[in-house]
Amino acid sequence: MDAINLWAALRSLHPERTERLVEAVGPVFGTAESFIEHLDTLRQGAAIANGRCGYIGNPYEQIAEDFEVLVCVAKRDFGPKQ
């Protein structure tokens, strides 16, 4: 599976989450594995930003959660099988 098909599958499974993240994800290309790594890198950055913000009006809280869900689904359903 390539990254475009993976992103399309994630968009169909989680349309609201992917809509919020479409600008942060940027252009989609490459293999599914490299795209999952890209999503995981973005997830880590969002988690750091979320941790550094306060609780009231934190703009990164939802984004961090969205990335966490998408990375988990991508790894579980579309990642390399062991």
CSV table of N, CA, C and O in Angstrom, one decimal:
chain,number,residue,atom,x,y,z
A,1,MET,N,0.8,-1.2,0.0
A,1,MET,CA,0.0,0.0,0.0
A,1,MET,C,0.9,1.2,0.0
A,1,MET,O,1.9,1.3,0.7
A,2,ASP,N,0.5,2.2,-0.8
A,2,ASP,CA,1.3,3.5,-0.8
A,2,ASP,C,0.6,4.5,0.1
A,2,ASP,O,-0.5,4.3,0.7
A,3,ALA,N,1.3,5.6,0.3
A,3,ALA,CA,0.8,6.7,1.2
A,3,ALA,C,-0.5,7.3,0.8
A,3,ALA,O,-1.3,7.6,1.7
A,4,ILE,N,-0.7,7.4,-0.4
A,4,ILE,CA,-2.0,8.0,-0.9
A,4,ILE,C,-3.2,7.2,-0.5
A,4,ILE,O,-4.2,7.6,-0.1
A,5,ASN,N,-3.0,5.9,-0.8
A,5,ASN,CA,-4.1,4.9,-0.4
A,5,ASN,C,-4.3,4.9,1.1
A,5,ASN,O,-5.4,4.8,1.6
A,6,LEU,N,-3.2,4.9,1.9
A,6,LEU,CA,-3.3,4.9,3.3
A,6,LEU,C,-4.0,6.2,3.8
A,6,LEU,O,-4.9,6.1,4.6
A,7,TRP,N,-3.7,7.3,3.3
A,7,TRP,CA,-4.3,8.6,3.7
A,7,TRP,C,-5.8,8.5,3.3
A,7,TRP,O,-6.7,9.0,4.1
A,8,ALA,N,-6.1,8.0,2.1
A,8,ALA,CA,-7.5,7.9,1.7
A,8,ALA,C,-8.3,7.0,2.7
A,8,ALA,O,-9.5,7.3,3.0
A,9,ALA,N,-7.7,5.9,3.1
A,9,ALA,CA,-8.3,5.0,4.0
A,9,ALA,C,-8.5,5.6,5.4
A,9,ALA,O,-9.6,5.5,6.0
A,10,LEU,N,-7.5,6.4,5.9
A,10,LEU,CA,-7.7,7.1,7.1
A,10,LEU,C,-8.8,8.2,7.0
A,10,LEU,O,-9.5,8.4,8.0
A,11,ARG,N,-8.8,8.8,5.9
A,11,ARG,CA,-9.8,9.9,5.7
A,11,ARG,C,-11.3,9.3,5.7
A,11,ARG,O,-12.2,9.9,6.2
A,12,SER,N,-11.4,8.1,5.2
A,12,SER,CA,-12.7,7.5,5.2
A,12,SER,C,-13.1,6.9,6.6
A,12,SER,O,-14.3,7.0,7.0
A,13,LEU,N,-12.1,6.5,7.3
A,13,LEU,CA,-12.4,6.0,8.7
A,13,LEU,C,-12.6,7.1,9.7
A,13,LEU,O,-13.4,7.0,10.6
A,14,HIS,N,-11.8,8.2,9.6
A,14,HIS,CA,-11.9,9.3,10.5
A,14,HIS,C,-11.9,10.6,9.8
A,14,HIS,O,-11.0,11.4,9.9
A,15,PRO,N,-13.0,10.9,9.2
A,15,PRO,CA,-13.1,12.2,8.4
A,15,PRO,C,-12.9,13.5,9.2
A,15,PRO,O,-12.2,14.4,8.7
A,16,GLU,N,-13.5,13.5,10.4
A,16,GLU,CA,-13.3,14.8,11.2
A,16,GLU,C,-11.9,15.0,11.6
A,16,GLU,O,-11.4,16.1,11.6
A,17,ARG,N,-11.3,13.9,12.1
A,17,ARG,CA,-9.9,14.0,12.5
A,17,ARG,C,-8.9,14.4,11.4
A,17,ARG,O,-8.1,15.3,11.5
A,18,THR,N,-9.1,13.7,10.2
A,18,THR,CA,-8.2,14.0,9.1
A,18,THR,C,-8.4,15.4,8.6
A,18,THR,O,-7.5,16.1,8.1
A,19,GLU,N,-9.7,15.9,8.6
A,19,GLU,CA,-10.0,17.2,8.1
A,19,GLU,C,-9.2,18.3,9.0
A,19,GLU,O,-8.7,19.3,8.4
A,20,ARG,N,-9.1,18.1,10.3
A,20,ARG,CA,-8.4,19.0,11.1
A,20,ARG,C,-6.9,19.0,10.9
A,20,ARG,O,-6.2,20.0,11.2
A,21,LEU,N,-6.4,17.9,10.4
A,21,LEU,CA,-5.0,17.7,10.2
A,21,LEU,C,-4.4,17.8,8.8
A,21,LEU,O,-3.2,17.7,8.6
A,22,VAL,N,-5.3,18.0,7.9
A,22,VAL,CA,-4.9,18.0,6.5
A,22,VAL,C,-3.8,19.0,6.1
A,22,VAL,O,-2.8,18.7,5.4
A,23,GLU,N,-3.8,20.2,6.7
A,23,GLU,CA,-2.8,21.2,6.5
A,23,GLU,C,-1.5,20.8,7.1
A,23,GLU,O,-0.4,21.0,6.6
A,24,ALA,N,-1.5,20.2,8.3
A,24,ALA,CA,-0.3,19.8,9.1
A,24,ALA,C,0.4,18.7,8.4
A,24,ALA,O,1.6,18.6,8.4
A,25,VAL,N,-0.4,17.8,7.8
A,25,VAL,CA,0.2,16.6,7.2
A,25,VAL,C,0.9,17.0,5.9
A,25,VAL,O,2.0,16.4,5.6
A,26,GLY,N,0.4,17.9,5.1
A,26,GLY,CA,1.1,18.4,3.9
A,26,GLY,C,0.9,17.4,2.8
A,26,GLY,O,0.0,16.6,2.8
A,27,PRO,N,1.8,17.4,1.8
A,27,PRO,CA,1.7,16.5,0.7
A,27,PRO,C,1.9,15.1,1.1
A,27,PRO,O,2.7,14.8,1.9
A,28,VAL,N,1.1,14.2,0.4
A,28,VAL,CA,1.2,12.8,0.7
A,28,VAL,C,1.9,12.1,-0.4
A,28,VAL,O,1.4,12.2,-1.5
A,29,PHE,N,2.9,11.4,-0.1
A,29,PHE,CA,3.7,10.6,-1.1
A,29,PHE,C,4.5,9.6,-0.4
A,29,PHE,O,4.7,9.6,0.8
A,30,GLY,N,5.0,8.6,-1.2
A,30,GLY,CA,5.9,7.6,-0.7
A,30,GLY,C,5.2,6.3,-0.3
A,30,GLY,O,4.0,6.1,-0.7
A,31,THR,N,5.8,5.5,0.5
A,31,THR,CA,5.3,4.3,1.0
A,31,THR,C,4.4,4.5,2.2
A,31,THR,O,4.5,5.5,2.9
A,32,ALA,N,3.6,3.5,2.5
A,32,ALA,CA,2.8,3.5,3.7
A,32,ALA,C,3.6,3.6,4.9
A,32,ALA,O,3.3,4.4,5.9
A,33,GLU,N,4.7,2.9,5.0
A,33,GLU,CA,5.6,2.9,6.1
A,33,GLU,C,6.2,4.3,6.4
A,33,GLU,O,6.3,4.7,7.5
A,34,SER,N,6.7,4.9,5.3
A,34,SER,CA,7.3,6.2,5.5
A,34,SER,C,6.2,7.3,5.9
A,34,SER,O,6.5,8.2,6.6
A,35,PHE,N,5.0,7.1,5.4
A,35,PHE,CA,3.9,8.0,5.8
A,35,PHE,C,3.5,7.8,7.2
A,35,PHE,O,3.3,8.8,7.9
A,36,ILE,N,3.5,6.6,7.7
A,36,ILE,CA,3.2,6.3,9.1
A,36,ILE,C,4.3,6.9,10.0
A,36,ILE,O,4.0,7.5,11.0
A,37,GLU,N,5.6,6.9,9.5
A,37,GLU,CA,6.7,7.5,10.3
A,37,GLU,C,6.5,9.0,10.3
A,37,GLU,O,6.7,9.7,11.3
A,38,HIS,N,6.0,9.6,9.2
A,38,HIS,CA,5.8,11.0,9.1
A,38,HIS,C,4.6,11.4,10.1
A,38,HIS,O,4.8,12.4,10.8
A,39,LEU,N,3.6,10.6,10.1
A,39,LEU,CA,2.5,10.9,11.0
A,39,LEU,C,2.9,10.8,12.5
A,39,LEU,O,2.5,11.6,13.3
A,40,ASP,N,3.8,9.8,12.7
A,40,ASP,CA,4.3,9.7,14.1
A,40,ASP,C,5.2,10.8,14.5
A,40,ASP,O,5.1,11.3,15.7
A,41,THR,N,6.0,11.3,13.6
A,41,THR,CA,6.8,12.5,13.9
A,41,THR,C,5.9,13.7,14.2
A,41,THR,O,6.2,14.5,15.1
A,42,LEU,N,4.9,13.9,13.4
A,42,LEU,CA,3.9,15.0,13.7
A,42,LEU,C,3.2,14.8,15.0
A,42,LEU,O,2.9,15.7,15.7
A,43,ARG,N,2.9,13.5,15.3
A,43,ARG,CA,2.2,13.2,16.6
A,43,ARG,C,3.1,13.6,17.8
A,43,ARG,O,2.7,14.2,18.7
A,44,GLN,N,4.4,13.3,17.6
A,44,GLN,CA,5.4,13.7,18.7
A,44,GLN,C,5.5,15.2,18.9
A,44,GLN,O,5.5,15.7,20.0
A,45,GLY,N,5.5,15.9,17.8
A,45,GLY,CA,5.6,17.4,17.9
A,45,GLY,C,4.3,17.9,18.5
A,45,GLY,O,4.4,18.9,19.3
A,46,ALA,N,3.2,17.4,18.1
A,46,ALA,CA,1.9,17.9,18.7
A,46,ALA,C,1.8,17.5,20.2
A,46,ALA,O,1.3,18.3,21.0
A,47,ALA,N,2.3,16.4,20.6
A,47,ALA,CA,2.3,16.0,22.0
A,47,ALA,C,3.2,16.9,22.8
A,47,ALA,O,2.9,17.3,23.9
A,48,ILE,N,4.4,17.3,22.3
A,48,ILE,CA,5.3,18.2,23.0
A,48,ILE,C,4.6,19.6,23.1
A,48,ILE,O,4.6,20.2,24.2
A,49,ALA,N,4.0,20.1,22.0
A,49,ALA,CA,3.3,21.4,22.1
A,49,ALA,C,2.2,21.3,23.1
A,49,ALA,O,1.9,22.3,23.9
A,50,ASN,N,1.4,20.2,23.1
A,50,ASN,CA,0.3,20.1,24.0
A,50,ASN,C,0.8,20.1,25.5
A,50,ASN,O,0.2,20.7,26.3
A,51,GLY,N,1.9,19.4,25.7
A,51,GLY,CA,2.5,19.4,27.1
A,51,GLY,C,3.0,20.7,27.6
A,51,GLY,O,2.9,21.0,28.8
A,52,ARG,N,3.4,21.6,26.7
A,52,ARG,CA,3.9,22.8,27.1
A,52,ARG,C,2.8,23.9,27.2
A,52,ARG,O,3.1,25.0,27.8
A,53,CYS,N,1.7,23.7,26.7
A,53,CYS,CA,0.6,24.6,26.8
A,53,CYS,C,-0.2,24.4,28.1
A,53,CYS,O,-0.2,23.3,28.7
A,54,GLY,N,-0.9,25.4,28.5
A,54,GLY,CA,-1.7,25.3,29.7
A,54,GLY,C,-3.0,24.5,29.3
A,54,GLY,O,-3.2,24.0,28.2
A,55,TYR,N,-3.9,24.4,30.3
A,55,TYR,CA,-5.1,23.6,30.1
A,55,TYR,C,-6.2,24.4,29.4
A,55,TYR,O,-7.0,23.9,28.7
A,56,ILE,N,-6.3,25.7,29.7
A,56,ILE,CA,-7.4,26.5,29.2
A,56,ILE,C,-7.0,27.1,27.9
A,56,ILE,O,-6.0,27.8,27.7
A,57,GLY,N,-7.8,26.8,26.9
A,57,GLY,CA,-7.6,27.3,25.5
A,57,GLY,C,-6.4,26.7,24.8
A,57,GLY,O,-5.8,27.3,23.9
A,58,ASN,N,-6.1,25.5,25.1
A,58,ASN,CA,-4.9,24.8,24.5
A,58,ASN,C,-5.3,24.4,23.1
A,58,ASN,O,-6.1,23.5,22.9
A,59,PRO,N,-4.7,25.0,22.1
A,59,PRO,CA,-5.0,24.7,20.7
A,59,PRO,C,-4.4,23.3,20.2
A,59,PRO,O,-4.8,22.8,19.2
A,60,TYR,N,-3.5,22.8,21.0
A,60,TYR,CA,-2.8,21.5,20.6
A,60,TYR,C,-3.5,20.3,21.1
A,60,TYR,O,-3.1,19.2,20.7
A,61,GLU,N,-4.3,20.4,22.1
A,61,GLU,CA,-4.9,19.2,22.7
A,61,GLU,C,-5.7,18.3,21.7
A,61,GLU,O,-5.4,17.1,21.7
A,62,GLN,N,-6.6,18.9,20.9
A,62,GLN,CA,-7.3,18.1,20.0
A,62,GLN,C,-6.4,17.6,18.9
A,62,GLN,O,-6.5,16.4,18.4
A,63,ILE,N,-5.5,18.4,18.4
A,63,ILE,CA,-4.6,18.0,17.4
A,63,ILE,C,-3.7,16.8,17.8
A,63,ILE,O,-3.5,15.8,17.1
A,64,ALA,N,-3.2,16.9,19.0
A,64,ALA,CA,-2.4,15.8,19.6
A,64,ALA,C,-3.2,14.5,19.7
A,64,ALA,O,-2.7,13.4,19.3
A,65,GLU,N,-4.5,14.6,20.1
A,65,GLU,CA,-5.3,13.4,20.2
A,65,GLU,C,-5.6,12.9,18.8
A,65,GLU,O,-5.6,11.6,18.6
A,66,ASP,N,-5.9,13.7,17.9
A,66,ASP,CA,-6.2,13.3,16.5
A,66,ASP,C,-5.0,12.5,15.9
A,66,ASP,O,-5.1,11.4,15.3
A,67,PHE,N,-3.8,13.1,16.1
A,67,PHE,CA,-2.6,12.4,15.6
A,67,PHE,C,-2.4,11.0,16.3
A,67,PHE,O,-2.0,10.0,15.6
A,68,GLU,N,-2.6,11.0,17.6
A,68,GLU,CA,-2.5,9.7,18.3
A,68,GLU,C,-3.4,8.7,17.8
A,68,GLU,O,-3.0,7.5,17.6
A,69,VAL,N,-4.7,9.0,17.6
A,69,VAL,CA,-5.6,8.0,17.0
A,69,VAL,C,-5.2,7.6,15.6
A,69,VAL,O,-5.2,6.4,15.3
A,70,LEU,N,-4.9,8.5,14.8
A,70,LEU,CA,-4.5,8.1,13.4
A,70,LEU,C,-3.3,7.3,13.3
A,70,LEU,O,-3.2,6.3,12.5
A,71,VAL,N,-2.3,7.6,14.1
A,71,VAL,CA,-1.1,6.8,14.1
A,71,VAL,C,-1.4,5.4,14.6
A,71,VAL,O,-0.9,4.4,14.1
A,72,CYS,N,-2.2,5.3,15.7
A,72,CYS,CA,-2.5,3.9,16.2
A,72,CYS,C,-3.3,3.1,15.2
A,72,CYS,O,-3.0,1.9,15.0
A,73,VAL,N,-4.2,3.7,14.5
A,73,VAL,CA,-5.0,3.0,13.5
A,73,VAL,C,-4.1,2.6,12.3
A,73,VAL,O,-4.2,1.5,11.8
A,74,ALA,N,-3.3,3.5,11.9
A,74,ALA,CA,-2.4,3.3,10.8
A,74,ALA,C,-1.4,2.1,11.1
A,74,ALA,O,-1.2,1.2,10.3
A,75,LYS,N,-0.8,2.1,12.3
A,75,LYS,CA,0.1,1.1,12.6
A,75,LYS,C,-0.6,-0.3,12.8
A,75,LYS,O,-0.1,-1.3,12.3
A,76,ARG,N,-1.8,-0.2,13.4
A,76,ARG,CA,-2.5,-1.5,13.7
A,76,ARG,C,-3.1,-2.1,12.4
A,76,ARG,O,-2.9,-3.3,12.1
A,77,ASP,N,-3.7,-1.3,11.5
A,77,ASP,CA,-4.4,-1.8,10.4
A,77,ASP,C,-3.6,-1.8,9.1
A,77,ASP,O,-3.9,-2.6,8.2
A,78,PHE,N,-2.6,-0.9,9.0
A,78,PHE,CA,-2.0,-0.7,7.7
A,78,PHE,C,-0.4,-0.9,7.8
A,78,PHE,O,0.2,-0.8,6.8
A,79,GLY,N,0.1,-1.0,9.0
A,79,GLY,CA,1.5,-1.1,9.2
A,79,GLY,C,2.1,-2.5,8.7
A,79,GLY,O,1.3,-3.4,8.4
A,80,PRO,N,3.4,-2.6,8.8
A,80,PRO,CA,4.0,-3.9,8.5
A,80,PRO,C,3.5,-5.0,9.4
A,80,PRO,O,3.4,-4.8,10.6
A,81,LYS,N,3.2,-6.1,8.8
A,81,LYS,CA,2.7,-7.3,9.6
A,81,LYS,C,3.9,-8.1,10.1
A,81,LYS,O,4.8,-8.3,9.4
A,82,GLN,N,3.8,-8.5,11.3
A,82,GLN,CA,4.9,-9.2,11.9
A,82,GLN,C,4.6,-10.7,12.1
A,82,GLN,O,3.5,-11.1,12.2
